[in-house]
Structure formats: structure tokens, C-alpha cells
Short mmCIF file of C-alpha atoms in Angstrom, two decimals:
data_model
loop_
_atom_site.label_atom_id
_atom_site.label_comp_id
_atom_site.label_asym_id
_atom_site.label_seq_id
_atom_site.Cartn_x
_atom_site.Cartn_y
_atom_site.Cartn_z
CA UNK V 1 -12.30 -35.25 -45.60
CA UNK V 2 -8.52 -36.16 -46.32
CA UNK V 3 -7.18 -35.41 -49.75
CA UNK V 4 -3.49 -37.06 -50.90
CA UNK V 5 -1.48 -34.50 -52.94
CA UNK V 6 1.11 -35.97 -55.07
CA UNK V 7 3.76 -34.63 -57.10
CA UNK V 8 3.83 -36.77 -60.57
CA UNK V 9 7.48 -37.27 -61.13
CA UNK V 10 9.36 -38.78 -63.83
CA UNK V 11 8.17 -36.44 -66.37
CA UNK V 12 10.38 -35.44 -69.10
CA UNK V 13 11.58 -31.93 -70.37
CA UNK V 14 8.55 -31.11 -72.37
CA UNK V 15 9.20 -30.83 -76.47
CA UNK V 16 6.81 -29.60 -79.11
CA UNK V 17 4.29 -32.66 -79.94
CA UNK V 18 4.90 -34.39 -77.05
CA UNK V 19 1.48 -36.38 -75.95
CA UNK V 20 1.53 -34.82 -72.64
CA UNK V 21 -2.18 -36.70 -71.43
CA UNK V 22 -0.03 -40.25 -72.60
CA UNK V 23 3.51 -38.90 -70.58
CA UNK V 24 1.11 -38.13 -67.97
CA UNK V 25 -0.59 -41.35 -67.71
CA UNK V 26 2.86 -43.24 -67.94
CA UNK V 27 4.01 -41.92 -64.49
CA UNK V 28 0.74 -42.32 -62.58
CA UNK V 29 -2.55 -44.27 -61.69
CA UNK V 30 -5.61 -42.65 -61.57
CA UNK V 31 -9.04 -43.27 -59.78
CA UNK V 32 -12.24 -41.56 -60.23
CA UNK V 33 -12.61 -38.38 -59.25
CA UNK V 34 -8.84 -37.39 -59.33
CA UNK V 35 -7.92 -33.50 -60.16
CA UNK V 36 -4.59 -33.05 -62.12
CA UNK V 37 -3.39 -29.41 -61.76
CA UNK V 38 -0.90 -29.42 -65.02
CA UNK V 39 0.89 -25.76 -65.34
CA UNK V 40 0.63 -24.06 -68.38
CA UNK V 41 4.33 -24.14 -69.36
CA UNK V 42 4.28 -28.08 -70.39
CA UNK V 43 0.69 -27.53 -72.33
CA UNK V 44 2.67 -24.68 -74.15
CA UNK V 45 5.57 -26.26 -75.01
CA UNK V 46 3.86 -29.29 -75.79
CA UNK V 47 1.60 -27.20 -78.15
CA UNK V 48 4.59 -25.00 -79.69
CA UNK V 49 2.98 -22.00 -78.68
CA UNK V 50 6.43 -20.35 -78.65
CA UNK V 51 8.00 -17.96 -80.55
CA UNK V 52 11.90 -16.88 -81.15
CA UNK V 53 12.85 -13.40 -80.29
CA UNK V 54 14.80 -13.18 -83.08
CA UNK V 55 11.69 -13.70 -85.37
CA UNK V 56 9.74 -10.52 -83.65
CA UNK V 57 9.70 -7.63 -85.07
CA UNK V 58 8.92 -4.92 -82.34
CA UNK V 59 6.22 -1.69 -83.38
CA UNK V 60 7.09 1.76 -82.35
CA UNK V 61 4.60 1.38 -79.61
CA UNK V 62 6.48 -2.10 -78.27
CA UNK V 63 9.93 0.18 -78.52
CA UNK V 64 8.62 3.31 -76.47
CA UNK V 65 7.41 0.85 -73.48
CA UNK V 66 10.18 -0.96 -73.92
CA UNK V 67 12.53 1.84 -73.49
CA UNK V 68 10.16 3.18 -70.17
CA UNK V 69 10.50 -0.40 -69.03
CA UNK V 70 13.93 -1.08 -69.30
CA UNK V 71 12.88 -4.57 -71.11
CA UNK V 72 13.64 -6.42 -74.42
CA UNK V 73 11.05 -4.65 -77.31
CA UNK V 74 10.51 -7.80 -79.04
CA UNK V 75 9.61 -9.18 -76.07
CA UNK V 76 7.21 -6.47 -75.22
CA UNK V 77 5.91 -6.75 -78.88
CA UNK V 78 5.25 -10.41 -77.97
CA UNK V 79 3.47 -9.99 -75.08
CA UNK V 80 1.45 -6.84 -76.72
CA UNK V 81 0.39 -9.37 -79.30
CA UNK V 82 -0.89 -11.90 -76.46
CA UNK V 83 -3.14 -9.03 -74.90
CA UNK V 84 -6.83 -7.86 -76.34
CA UNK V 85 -6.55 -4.73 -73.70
CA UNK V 86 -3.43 -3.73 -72.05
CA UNK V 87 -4.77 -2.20 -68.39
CA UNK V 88 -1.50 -0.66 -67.60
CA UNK V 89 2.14 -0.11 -69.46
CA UNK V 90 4.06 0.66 -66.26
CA UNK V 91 6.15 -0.03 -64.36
CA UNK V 92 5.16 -3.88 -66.31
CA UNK V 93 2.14 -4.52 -68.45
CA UNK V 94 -0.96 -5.83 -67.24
CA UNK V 95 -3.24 -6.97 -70.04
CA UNK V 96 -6.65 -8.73 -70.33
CA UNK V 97 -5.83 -12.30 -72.07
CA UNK V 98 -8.33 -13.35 -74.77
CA UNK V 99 -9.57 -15.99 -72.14
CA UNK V 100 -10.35 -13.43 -69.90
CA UNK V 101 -7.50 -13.54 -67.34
CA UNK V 102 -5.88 -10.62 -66.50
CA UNK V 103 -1.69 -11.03 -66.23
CA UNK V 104 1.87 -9.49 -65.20
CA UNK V 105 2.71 -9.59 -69.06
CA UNK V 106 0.39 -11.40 -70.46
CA UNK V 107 1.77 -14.38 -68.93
CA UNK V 108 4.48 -14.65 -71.28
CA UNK V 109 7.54 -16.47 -69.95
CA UNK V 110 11.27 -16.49 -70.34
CA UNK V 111 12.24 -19.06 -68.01
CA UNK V 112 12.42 -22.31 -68.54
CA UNK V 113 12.85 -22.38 -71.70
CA UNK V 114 15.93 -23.14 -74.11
CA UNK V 115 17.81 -20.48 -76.17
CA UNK V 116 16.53 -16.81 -76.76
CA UNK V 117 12.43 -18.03 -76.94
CA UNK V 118 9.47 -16.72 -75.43
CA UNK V 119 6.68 -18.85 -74.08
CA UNK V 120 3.15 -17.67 -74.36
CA UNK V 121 -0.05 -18.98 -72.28
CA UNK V 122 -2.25 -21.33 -74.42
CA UNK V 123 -5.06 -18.92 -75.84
CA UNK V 124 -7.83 -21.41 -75.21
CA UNK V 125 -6.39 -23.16 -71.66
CA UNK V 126 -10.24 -24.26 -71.10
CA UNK V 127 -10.13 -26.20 -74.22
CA UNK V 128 -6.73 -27.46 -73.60
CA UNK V 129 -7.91 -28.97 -70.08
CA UNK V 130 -10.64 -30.28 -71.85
CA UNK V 131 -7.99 -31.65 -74.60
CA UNK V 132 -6.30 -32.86 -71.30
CA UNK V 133 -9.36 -34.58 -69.90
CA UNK V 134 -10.52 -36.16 -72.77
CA UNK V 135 -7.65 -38.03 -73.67
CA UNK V 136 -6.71 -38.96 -70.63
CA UNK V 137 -10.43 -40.72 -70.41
CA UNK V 138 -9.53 -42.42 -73.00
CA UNK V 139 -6.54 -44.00 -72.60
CA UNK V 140 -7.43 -44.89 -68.98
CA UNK V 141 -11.26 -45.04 -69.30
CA UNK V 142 -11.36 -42.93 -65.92
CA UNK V 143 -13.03 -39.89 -65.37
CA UNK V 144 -10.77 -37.14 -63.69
CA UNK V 145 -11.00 -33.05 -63.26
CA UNK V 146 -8.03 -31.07 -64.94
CA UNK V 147 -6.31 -27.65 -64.16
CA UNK V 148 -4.57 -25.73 -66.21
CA UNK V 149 -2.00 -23.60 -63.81
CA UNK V 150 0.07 -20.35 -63.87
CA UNK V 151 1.56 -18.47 -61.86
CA UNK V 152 0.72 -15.08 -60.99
CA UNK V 153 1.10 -11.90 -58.80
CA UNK V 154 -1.70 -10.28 -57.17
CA UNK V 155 -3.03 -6.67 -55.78
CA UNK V 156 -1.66 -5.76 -52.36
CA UNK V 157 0.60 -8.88 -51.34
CA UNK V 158 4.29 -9.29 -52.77
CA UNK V 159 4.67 -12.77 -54.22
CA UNK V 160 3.21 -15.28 -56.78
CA UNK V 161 0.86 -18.04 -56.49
CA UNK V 162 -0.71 -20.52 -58.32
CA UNK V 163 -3.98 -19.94 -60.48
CA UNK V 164 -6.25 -21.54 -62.54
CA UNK V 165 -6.41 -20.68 -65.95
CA UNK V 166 -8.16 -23.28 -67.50
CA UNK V 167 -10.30 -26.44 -65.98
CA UNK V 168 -12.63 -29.21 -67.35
CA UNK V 169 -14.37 -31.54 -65.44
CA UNK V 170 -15.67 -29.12 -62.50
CA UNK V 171 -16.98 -25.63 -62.09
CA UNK V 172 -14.60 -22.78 -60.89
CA UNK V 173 -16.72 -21.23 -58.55
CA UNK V 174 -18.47 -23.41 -55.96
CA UNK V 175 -21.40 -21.91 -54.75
CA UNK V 176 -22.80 -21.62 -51.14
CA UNK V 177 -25.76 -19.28 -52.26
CA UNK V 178 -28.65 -20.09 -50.52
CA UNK V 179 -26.41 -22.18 -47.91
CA UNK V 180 -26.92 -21.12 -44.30
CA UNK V 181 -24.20 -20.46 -41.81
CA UNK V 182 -23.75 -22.16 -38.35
CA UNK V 183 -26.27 -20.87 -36.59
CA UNK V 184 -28.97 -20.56 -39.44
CA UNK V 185 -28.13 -17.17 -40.65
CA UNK V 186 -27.88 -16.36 -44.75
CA UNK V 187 -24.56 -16.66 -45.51
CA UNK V 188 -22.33 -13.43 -46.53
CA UNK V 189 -19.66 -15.28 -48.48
CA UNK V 190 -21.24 -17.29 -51.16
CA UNK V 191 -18.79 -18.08 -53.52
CA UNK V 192 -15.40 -19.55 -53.20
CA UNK V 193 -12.87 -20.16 -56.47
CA UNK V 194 -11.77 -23.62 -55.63
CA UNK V 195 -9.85 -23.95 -58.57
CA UNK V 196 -7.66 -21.59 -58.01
CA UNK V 197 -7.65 -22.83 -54.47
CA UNK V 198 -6.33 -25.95 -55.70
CA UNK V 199 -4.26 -24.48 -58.35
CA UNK V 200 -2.32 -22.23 -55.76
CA UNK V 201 -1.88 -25.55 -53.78
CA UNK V 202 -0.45 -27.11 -56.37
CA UNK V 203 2.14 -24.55 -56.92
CA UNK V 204 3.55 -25.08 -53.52
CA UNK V 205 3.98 -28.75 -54.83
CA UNK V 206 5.57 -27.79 -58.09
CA UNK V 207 8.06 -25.51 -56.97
CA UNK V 208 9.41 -22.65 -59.20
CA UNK V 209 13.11 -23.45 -60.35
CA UNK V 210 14.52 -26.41 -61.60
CA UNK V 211 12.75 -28.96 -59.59
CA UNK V 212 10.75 -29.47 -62.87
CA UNK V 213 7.54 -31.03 -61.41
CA UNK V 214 4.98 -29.77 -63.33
CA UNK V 215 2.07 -31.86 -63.00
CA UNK V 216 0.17 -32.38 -59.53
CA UNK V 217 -2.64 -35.00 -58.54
CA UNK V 218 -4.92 -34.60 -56.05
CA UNK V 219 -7.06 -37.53 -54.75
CA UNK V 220 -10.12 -36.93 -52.62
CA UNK V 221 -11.16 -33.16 -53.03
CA UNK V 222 -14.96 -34.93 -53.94
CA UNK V 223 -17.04 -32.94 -55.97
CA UNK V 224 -19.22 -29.19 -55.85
CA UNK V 225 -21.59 -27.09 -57.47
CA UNK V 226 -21.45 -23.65 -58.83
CA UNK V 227 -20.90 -21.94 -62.07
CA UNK V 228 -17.68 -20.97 -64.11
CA UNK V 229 -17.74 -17.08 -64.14
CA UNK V 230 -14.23 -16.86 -62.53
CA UNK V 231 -13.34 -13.60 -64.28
CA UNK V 232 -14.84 -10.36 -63.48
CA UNK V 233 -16.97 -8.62 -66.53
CA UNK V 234 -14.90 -5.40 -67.33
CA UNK V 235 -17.94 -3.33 -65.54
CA UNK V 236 -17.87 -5.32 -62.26
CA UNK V 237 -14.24 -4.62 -62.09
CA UNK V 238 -13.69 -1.49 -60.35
CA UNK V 239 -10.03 -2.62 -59.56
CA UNK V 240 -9.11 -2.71 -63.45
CA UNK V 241 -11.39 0.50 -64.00
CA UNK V 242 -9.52 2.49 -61.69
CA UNK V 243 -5.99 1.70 -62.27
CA UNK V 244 -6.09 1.24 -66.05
CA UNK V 245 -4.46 3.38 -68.67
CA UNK G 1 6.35 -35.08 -52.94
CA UNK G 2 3.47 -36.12 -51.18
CA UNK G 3 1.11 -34.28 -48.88
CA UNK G 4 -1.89 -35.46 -46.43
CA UNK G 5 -4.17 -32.64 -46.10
CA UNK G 6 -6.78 -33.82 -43.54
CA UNK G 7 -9.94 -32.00 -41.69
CA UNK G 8 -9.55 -31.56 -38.14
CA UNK G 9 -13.20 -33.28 -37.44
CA UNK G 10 -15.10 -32.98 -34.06
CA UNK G 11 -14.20 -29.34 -32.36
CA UNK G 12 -16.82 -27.73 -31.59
CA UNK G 13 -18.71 -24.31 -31.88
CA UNK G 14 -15.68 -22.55 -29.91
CA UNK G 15 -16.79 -20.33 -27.11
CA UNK G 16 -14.71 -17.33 -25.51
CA UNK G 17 -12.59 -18.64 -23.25
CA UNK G 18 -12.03 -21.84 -25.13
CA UNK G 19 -8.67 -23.65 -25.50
CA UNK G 20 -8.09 -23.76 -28.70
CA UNK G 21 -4.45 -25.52 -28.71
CA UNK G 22 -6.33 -28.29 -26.12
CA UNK G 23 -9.54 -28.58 -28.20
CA UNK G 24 -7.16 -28.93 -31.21
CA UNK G 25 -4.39 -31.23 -29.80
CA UNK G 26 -7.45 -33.68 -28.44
CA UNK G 27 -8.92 -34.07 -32.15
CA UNK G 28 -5.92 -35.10 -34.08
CA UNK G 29 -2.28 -36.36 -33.88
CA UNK G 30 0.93 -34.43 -34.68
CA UNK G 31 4.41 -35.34 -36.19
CA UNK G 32 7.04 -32.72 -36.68
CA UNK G 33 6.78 -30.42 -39.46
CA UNK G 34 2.57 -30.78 -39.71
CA UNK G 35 1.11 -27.63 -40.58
CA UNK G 36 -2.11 -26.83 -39.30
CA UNK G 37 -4.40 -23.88 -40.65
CA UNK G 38 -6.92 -22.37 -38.71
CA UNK G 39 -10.10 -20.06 -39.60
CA UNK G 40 -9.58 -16.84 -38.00
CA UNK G 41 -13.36 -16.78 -36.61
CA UNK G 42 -12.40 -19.57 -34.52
CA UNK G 43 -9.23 -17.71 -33.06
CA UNK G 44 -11.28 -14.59 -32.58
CA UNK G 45 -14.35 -17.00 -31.00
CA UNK G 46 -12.29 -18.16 -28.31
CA UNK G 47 -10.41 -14.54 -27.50
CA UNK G 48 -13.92 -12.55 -27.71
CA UNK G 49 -13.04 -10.33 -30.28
CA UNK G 50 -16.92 -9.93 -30.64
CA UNK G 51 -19.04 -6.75 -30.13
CA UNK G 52 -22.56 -6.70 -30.13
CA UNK G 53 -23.79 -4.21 -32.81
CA UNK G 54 -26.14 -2.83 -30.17
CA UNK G 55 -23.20 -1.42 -28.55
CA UNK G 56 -21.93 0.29 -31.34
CA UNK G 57 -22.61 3.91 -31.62
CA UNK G 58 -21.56 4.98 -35.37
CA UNK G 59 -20.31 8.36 -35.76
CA UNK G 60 -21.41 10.66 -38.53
CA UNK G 61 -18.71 9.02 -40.80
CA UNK G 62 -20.37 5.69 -40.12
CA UNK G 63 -23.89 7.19 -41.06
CA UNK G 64 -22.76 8.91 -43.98
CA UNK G 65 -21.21 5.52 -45.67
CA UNK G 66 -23.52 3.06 -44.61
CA UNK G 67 -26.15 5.22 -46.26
CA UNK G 68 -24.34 5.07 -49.26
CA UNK G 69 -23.25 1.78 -49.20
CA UNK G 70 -27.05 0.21 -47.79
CA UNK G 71 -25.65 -1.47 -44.85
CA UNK G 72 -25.79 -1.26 -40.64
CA UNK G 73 -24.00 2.20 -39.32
CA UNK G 74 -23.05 0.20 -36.63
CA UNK G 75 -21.60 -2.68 -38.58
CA UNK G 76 -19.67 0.04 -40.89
CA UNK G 77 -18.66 1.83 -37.44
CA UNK G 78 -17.14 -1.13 -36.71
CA UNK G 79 -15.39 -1.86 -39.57
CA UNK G 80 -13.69 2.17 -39.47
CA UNK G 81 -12.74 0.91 -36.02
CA UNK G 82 -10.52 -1.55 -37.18
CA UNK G 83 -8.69 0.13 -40.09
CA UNK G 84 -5.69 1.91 -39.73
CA UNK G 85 -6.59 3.16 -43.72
CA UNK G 86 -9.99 3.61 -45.57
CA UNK G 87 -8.49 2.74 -49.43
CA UNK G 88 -11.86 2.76 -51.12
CA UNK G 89 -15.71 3.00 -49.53
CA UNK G 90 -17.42 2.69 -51.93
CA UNK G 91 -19.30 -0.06 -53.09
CA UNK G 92 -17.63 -1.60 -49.73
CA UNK G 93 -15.37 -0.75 -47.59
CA UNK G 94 -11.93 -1.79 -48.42
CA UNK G 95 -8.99 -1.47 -46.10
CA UNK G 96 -5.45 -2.02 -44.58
CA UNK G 97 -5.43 -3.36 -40.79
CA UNK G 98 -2.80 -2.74 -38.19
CA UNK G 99 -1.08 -5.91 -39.57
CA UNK G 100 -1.00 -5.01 -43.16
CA UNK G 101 -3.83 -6.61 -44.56
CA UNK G 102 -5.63 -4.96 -46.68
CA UNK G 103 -9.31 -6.57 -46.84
CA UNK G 104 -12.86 -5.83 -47.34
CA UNK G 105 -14.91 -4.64 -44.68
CA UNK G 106 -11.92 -5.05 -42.73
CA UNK G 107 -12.23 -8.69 -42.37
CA UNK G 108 -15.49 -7.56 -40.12
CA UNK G 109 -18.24 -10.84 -40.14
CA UNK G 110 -21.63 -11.29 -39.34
CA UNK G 111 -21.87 -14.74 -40.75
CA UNK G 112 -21.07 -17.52 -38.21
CA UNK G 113 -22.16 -15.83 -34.76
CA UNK G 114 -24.86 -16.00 -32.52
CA UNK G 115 -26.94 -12.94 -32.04
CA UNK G 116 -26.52 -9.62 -33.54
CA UNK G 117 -22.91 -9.47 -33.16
CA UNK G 118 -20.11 -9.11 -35.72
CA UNK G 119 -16.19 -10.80 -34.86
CA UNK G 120 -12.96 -8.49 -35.86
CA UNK G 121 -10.01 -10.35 -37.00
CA UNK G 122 -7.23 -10.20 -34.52
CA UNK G 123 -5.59 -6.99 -34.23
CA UNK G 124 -2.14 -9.50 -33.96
CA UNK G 125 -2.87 -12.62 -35.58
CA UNK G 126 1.12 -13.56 -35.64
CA UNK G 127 0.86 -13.40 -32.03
CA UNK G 128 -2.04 -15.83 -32.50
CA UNK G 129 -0.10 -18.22 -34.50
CA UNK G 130 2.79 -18.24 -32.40
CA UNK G 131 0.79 -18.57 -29.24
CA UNK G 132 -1.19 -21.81 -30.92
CA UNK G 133 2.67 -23.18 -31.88
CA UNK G 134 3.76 -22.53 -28.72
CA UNK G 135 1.14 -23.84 -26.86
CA UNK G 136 0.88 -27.25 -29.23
CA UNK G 137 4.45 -27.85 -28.45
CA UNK G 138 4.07 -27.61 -24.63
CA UNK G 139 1.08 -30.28 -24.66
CA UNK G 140 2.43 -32.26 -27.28
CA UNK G 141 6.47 -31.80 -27.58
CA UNK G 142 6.08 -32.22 -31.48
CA UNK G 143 6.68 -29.08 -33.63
CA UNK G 144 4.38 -27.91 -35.56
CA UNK G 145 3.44 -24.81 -38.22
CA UNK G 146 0.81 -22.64 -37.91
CA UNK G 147 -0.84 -20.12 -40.12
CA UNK G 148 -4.10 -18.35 -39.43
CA UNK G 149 -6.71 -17.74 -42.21
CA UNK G 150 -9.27 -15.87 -43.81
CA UNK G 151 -11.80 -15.89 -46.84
CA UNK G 152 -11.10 -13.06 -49.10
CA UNK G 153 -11.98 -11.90 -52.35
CA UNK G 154 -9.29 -10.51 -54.86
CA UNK G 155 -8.85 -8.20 -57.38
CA UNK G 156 -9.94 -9.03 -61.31
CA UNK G 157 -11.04 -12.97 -60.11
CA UNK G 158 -14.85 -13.58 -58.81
CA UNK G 159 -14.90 -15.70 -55.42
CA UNK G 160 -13.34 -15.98 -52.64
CA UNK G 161 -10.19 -17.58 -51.48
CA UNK G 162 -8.07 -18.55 -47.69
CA UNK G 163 -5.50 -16.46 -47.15
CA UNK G 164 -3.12 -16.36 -44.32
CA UNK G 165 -3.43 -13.19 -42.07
CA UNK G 166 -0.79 -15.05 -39.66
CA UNK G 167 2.03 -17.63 -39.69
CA UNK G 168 4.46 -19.50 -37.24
CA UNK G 169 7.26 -21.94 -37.61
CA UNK G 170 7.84 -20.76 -40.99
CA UNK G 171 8.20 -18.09 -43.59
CA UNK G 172 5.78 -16.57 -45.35
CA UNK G 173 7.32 -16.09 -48.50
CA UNK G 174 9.13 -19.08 -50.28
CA UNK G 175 12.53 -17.48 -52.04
CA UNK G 176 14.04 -18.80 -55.34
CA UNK G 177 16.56 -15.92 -55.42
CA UNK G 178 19.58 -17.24 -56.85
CA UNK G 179 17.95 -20.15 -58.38
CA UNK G 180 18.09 -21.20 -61.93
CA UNK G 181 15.86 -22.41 -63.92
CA UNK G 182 15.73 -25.89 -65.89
CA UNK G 183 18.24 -23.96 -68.25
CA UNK G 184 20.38 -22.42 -65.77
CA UNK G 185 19.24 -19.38 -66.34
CA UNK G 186 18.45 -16.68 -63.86
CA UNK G 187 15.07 -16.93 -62.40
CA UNK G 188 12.21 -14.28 -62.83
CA UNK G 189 9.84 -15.65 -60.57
CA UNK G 190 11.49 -15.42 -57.06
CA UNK G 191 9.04 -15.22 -54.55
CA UNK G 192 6.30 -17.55 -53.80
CA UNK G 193 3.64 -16.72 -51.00
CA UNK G 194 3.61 -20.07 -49.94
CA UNK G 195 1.30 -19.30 -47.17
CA UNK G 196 -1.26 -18.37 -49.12
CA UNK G 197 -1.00 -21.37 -51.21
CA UNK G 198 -1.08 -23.36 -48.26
CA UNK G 199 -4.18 -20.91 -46.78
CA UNK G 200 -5.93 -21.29 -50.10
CA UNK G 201 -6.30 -25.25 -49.88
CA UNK G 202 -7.13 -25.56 -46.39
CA UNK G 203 -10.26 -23.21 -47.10
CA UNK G 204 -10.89 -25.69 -49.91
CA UNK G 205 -11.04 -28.07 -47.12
CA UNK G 206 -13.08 -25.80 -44.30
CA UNK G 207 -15.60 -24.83 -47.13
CA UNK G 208 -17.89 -21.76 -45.78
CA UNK G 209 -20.92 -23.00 -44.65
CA UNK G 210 -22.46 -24.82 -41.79
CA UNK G 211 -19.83 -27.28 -42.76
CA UNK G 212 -18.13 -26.29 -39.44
CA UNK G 213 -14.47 -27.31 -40.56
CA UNK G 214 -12.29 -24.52 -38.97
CA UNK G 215 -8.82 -26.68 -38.36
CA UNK G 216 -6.89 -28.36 -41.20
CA UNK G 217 -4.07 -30.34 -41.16
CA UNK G 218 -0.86 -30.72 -43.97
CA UNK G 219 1.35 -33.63 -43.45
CA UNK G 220 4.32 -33.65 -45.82
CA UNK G 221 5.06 -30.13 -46.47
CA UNK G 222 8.19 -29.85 -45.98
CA UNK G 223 10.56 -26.55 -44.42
CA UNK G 224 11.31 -23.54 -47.55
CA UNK G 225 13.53 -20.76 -47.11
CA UNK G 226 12.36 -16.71 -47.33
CA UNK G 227 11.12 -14.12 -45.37
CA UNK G 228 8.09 -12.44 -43.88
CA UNK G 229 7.22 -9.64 -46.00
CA UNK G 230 4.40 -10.88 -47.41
CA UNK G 231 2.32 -7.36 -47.44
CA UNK G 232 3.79 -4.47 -49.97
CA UNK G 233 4.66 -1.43 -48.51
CA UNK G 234 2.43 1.84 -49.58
CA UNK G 235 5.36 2.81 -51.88
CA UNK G 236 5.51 -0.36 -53.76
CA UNK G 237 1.71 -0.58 -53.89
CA UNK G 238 0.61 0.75 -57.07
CA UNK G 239 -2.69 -0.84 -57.38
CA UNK G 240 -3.69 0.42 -53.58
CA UNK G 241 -2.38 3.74 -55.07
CA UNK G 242 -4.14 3.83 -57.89
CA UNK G 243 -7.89 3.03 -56.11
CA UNK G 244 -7.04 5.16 -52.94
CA UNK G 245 -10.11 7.56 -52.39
#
């Protein structure tokens, strides 16, 4: 198995209304089978889903954690408003999305973009990789598997990677249940989140600063089985039990 | 940007005692700069970091969690042998190794082996990758990266993903300190695990079953600049903290 990973290049700073699936098919050729990992940022500002401080009003609640913080409240108040269940308030929040993903502030961004605006994460991501997908289809009348990507920390490791927070055209999980091992045995590990996998990949290839690539192909990766459950139900997560406010 | 990531096909169930570098360098070709990952169960294979459960003699500890948890004594002995700290035991064992790593059941397997054995993780997989680097460049004279992964499960997310345990020939951390972003404005996100990215794809590639793909290949990556410290300390560690029994 060999699988090409390509930066897309030429895309433009992203606007508000911007046909990203059209940019995106302007500065590259697909083939069947071909997995865009597109992160979140460009979907968002493509979207609008942005909001000037200026134009948030912070509660008393968004003030005290700003204060314990040390951060902006109306940016606080922003990404309270992005969160159905904030897990903890310090020394950051970590809230539950309404997709299910769990983030370092919600995901909510002040980088890379102009002036004093906040980016949020899309609040659907699935539907806007199947937006993605779609459109794509039909302007090129191929068939190709979409990622929607952000970056995020994790337990125990310093650093960010990539993750998936949205996808359309594959499962999220592929599944080895029922799969033997090398010499015949049942196999411990059964399930394996390839999109975030590929997502983190694709993060390596997009860079973090001002090298502005924010749309990867990958050509060859075939195709899997499995089942979409990438997020943990609040009672299998012991993890967010135990450490939550 | 583009990057090759290729499957090392035709090594073969790795022995103790095997050359790895050898078995490695006559399956594939090298330029300067590839970066190769390789599965930790082949590293351990060849070094016979194996015990045979039968020798195992669990201690009253062992007993008292394995009955709890519904698994082996022995196996769970095992797995309290290679911990330097028990964070949780309960519904698994979760917990740091001498390196830093901090995974379940220690990283412990009884997938992929003959017999009723189970294979550790290397107590120094850096060592591993450096030996592997070092001992690529004396049959070959070409330069190469190396990391060593493993399959591991995360907090919040279902699945499993590759991480690196070990790296060679380059940081493990990429570091946009300094950097601005497409505004010029002070970055927030500074540090990237690249490794893991890079880890996470090539398990993509290895998949878990009797696929038998230990050895991947990335053409095109590239050099970054960082450091090492890829594991948080106990102080910073909030999460491990917060679920410490």
C-alpha cells in the first residue's frame, strides 16, 4: 500500500461566502477514492461562523473565570456559549461541543484571523463534510472522502495534533472485531480511529503559522469498515467523569 | 508539499535475535531524510522482551486486581512489573513507564505472539530508535529518521491510534514559538507533536490485524525544529492528577 499526501496550494485567504468545495477543486485533480482533510478554520470562515469581541457581552459567570484565567471575558463568554457542558474551568476550559467533541476552549480560535474576532468550530462539522463532499461530487462527478480537521491537545503528552471533527464518505472507526491476529489468536485491539489518524497526518502537512495550507489530499488510503461512534458516551468516559467540575 | 508514505512489504514474522536494520534495509530503498516507523512488537520480537505467562508468579497485588478487573494474575503481574506508576486500576490498568509513557496495561500484549506469552514495550525505546538509525546508516550510508510506535487508546475519543514511544534523527515536538500567524499576530498554538502525527498515519498504514505491516516508510517529510519533551511532567499533568488512585 503507498498513499501520496499532497498539500493543495494556491488557496486563497478564506472570506465569508467563499465556495470553498469550487476554490478547492480549482487547485487540484481528483480521482476516486481521494480523502481531503480540510481544517475547520477555512469551513468557518467560509461559513461566517465568527463573531466580534466587541459585540459580546460577557455574564458574571464568563467575568469570574475570566478573572481566575487571566483571559479576555468576552472571549470566555464566547467560548461558554460554544459548550453544552463545560468539564473543567481551570487552569482553561474544557467543554463538551454540541457534536460531541470534547475541546481546550471549545475550539474557539484567535489566530488567524483579522482584527479583534473570534472563530468558532462549525456546530455541525459532519454536515459540513458532507456539504464538502457533495458539492465537490458535483462539480467533478468524483466520489471522494472528506475531513473536517482541528487541532487539539490531549491527556498526558504536551503538544497538539490533528483531529477529526467531522467526515463524510467513510466511517471513523475501522473495525478489526472478529479479525484474528498473526498467529490466529482473537485480537485485543479492535478498533482503530483512522480519521483522526489521517487528520493528525494531515496536520503535519498543514503546518500551524502562516504557511496557510489548509487543505490536504490523500490518494490511496483504499477503503474500511466500521462504525462512526468516535466520541465516548458521557458514562463510558471515566477520564471526563473524574476530572470534571 | 508532497509525501510518499509506503508499506515496508515482505519482512517477516521477526524472531529474537533477528536483524531488524538488515531485514529492513533488504525490503526497501532509502534517500536522506526518509522516515521510517516501526511497530514496537517487532522491536521487542527481535530483542526478546517476551515472558511466558507460565513464568510469572503474581504477587498478592496481582491477585487482588486481576480479580477485580477479570483478567490473568500473571498477565496483570506483568503489567505492575513494568510501571514505574499505577495511575488508575480499575477498569484497566493504566500507567506511566520508565520512559514517560503513560499507557494502558502498560503497553503489555498478548495479541501477535506465539504461545502463552505476552511482549513488554522496551524499557528504552529511544535507544531502540537510535540503534535502528544508527545501524541503517552503517549498511546503507543514507540518513534516515526513525520513530518507534504503538497502538493506544486516548482519553474522551473511542479507538485506537500509533503513537510514537521513541524517535531518532529528529525532534519530537515541532515548535512555532515566535511564529506569527497569517495576521502577524502572535501564535497560540506552538507546539505540534509531530511524531505522533507521523506515528498516527503509519498505523493507518500497518492496520492491526494479521495484516502483518510492521515497517512504514515517509518520503518527503521534511526536517522541523523543537525539542524532545513530548511527555508532561507530573506537575503539569492535571488530567493524570485528577484520575490518580
Amino acid at each position: 500500500m503507498s498513499v501520496q499526501v499532497t498539500e493543495i496550494s494556491g488557496i486563497p485567504l478564506i472570506q465569508k461566502g467563499d465556495d470553498l468545495p469550487m476554490i478547492i477543486c480549482a487547485n487540484t485533480n481528483f480521482v476516486d477514492g481521494d480523502i481531503i482533510c480540510v481544517a475547520s478554520t477555512i469551513v468557518s470562515k467560509s461559513k461566517g461562523y465568527i463573531r466580534p469581541l466587541a459585540e459580546i457581552i460577557p455574564t458574571p459567570n464568563a467575568e469570574k473565570i475570566a478573572a481566575k484565567i487571566g483571559d479576555d471575558p468576552r472571549f470566555i463568554q464566547g467560548v461558554l456559549d460554544s459548550s453544552t457542558d463545560i468539564i473543567i474551568e481551570y487552569p482553561f476550559i474544557l467543554s463538551e461541543l454540541p457534536f460531541g467533541h470534547i475541546g481546550v476552549r471549545a475550539g474557539v480560535d484567535k489566530s488567524n484571523i483579522e482584527g479583534e474576532n473570534i472563530i468558532f468550530l462549525p456546530k455541525d462539522p459532519m454536515k459540513e463534510a458532507r456539504e464538502i463532499r457533495e458539492k465537490i461530487r458535483q462539480i467533478t462527478d468524483i466520489d471522494i472522502g472528506v475531513i473536517v480537521t482541528d487541532t487539539c491537545g490531549r491527556a498526558f503528552r504536551r503538544g497538539q495534533t490533528g483531529n477529526a471533527i467531522g467526515w463524510a464518505g467513510m466511517t471513523a472507526i475501522r473495525d478489526f472485531r472478529g479479525d484474528c491476529d498473526l498467529f490466529g489468536l482473537k485480537l485485543e485491539i479492535t478498533e482503530e480511529a483512522v480519521v483522526d489518524e489521517i487528520a493528525a497526518f494531515s496536520n503535519f502537512i498543514m503546518g500551524e503559522s502562516n504557511n496557510g495550507i489548509p487543505v490536504v489530499k490523500f490518494s490511496g488510503c483504499g477503503t474500511w469498515k466500521g462504525h462512526d461512534s468516535l466520541y465516548f458516551t458521557e458514562e463510558e468516559d471515566f477520564i471526563r467523569k473524574a476530572i470534571h467540575i
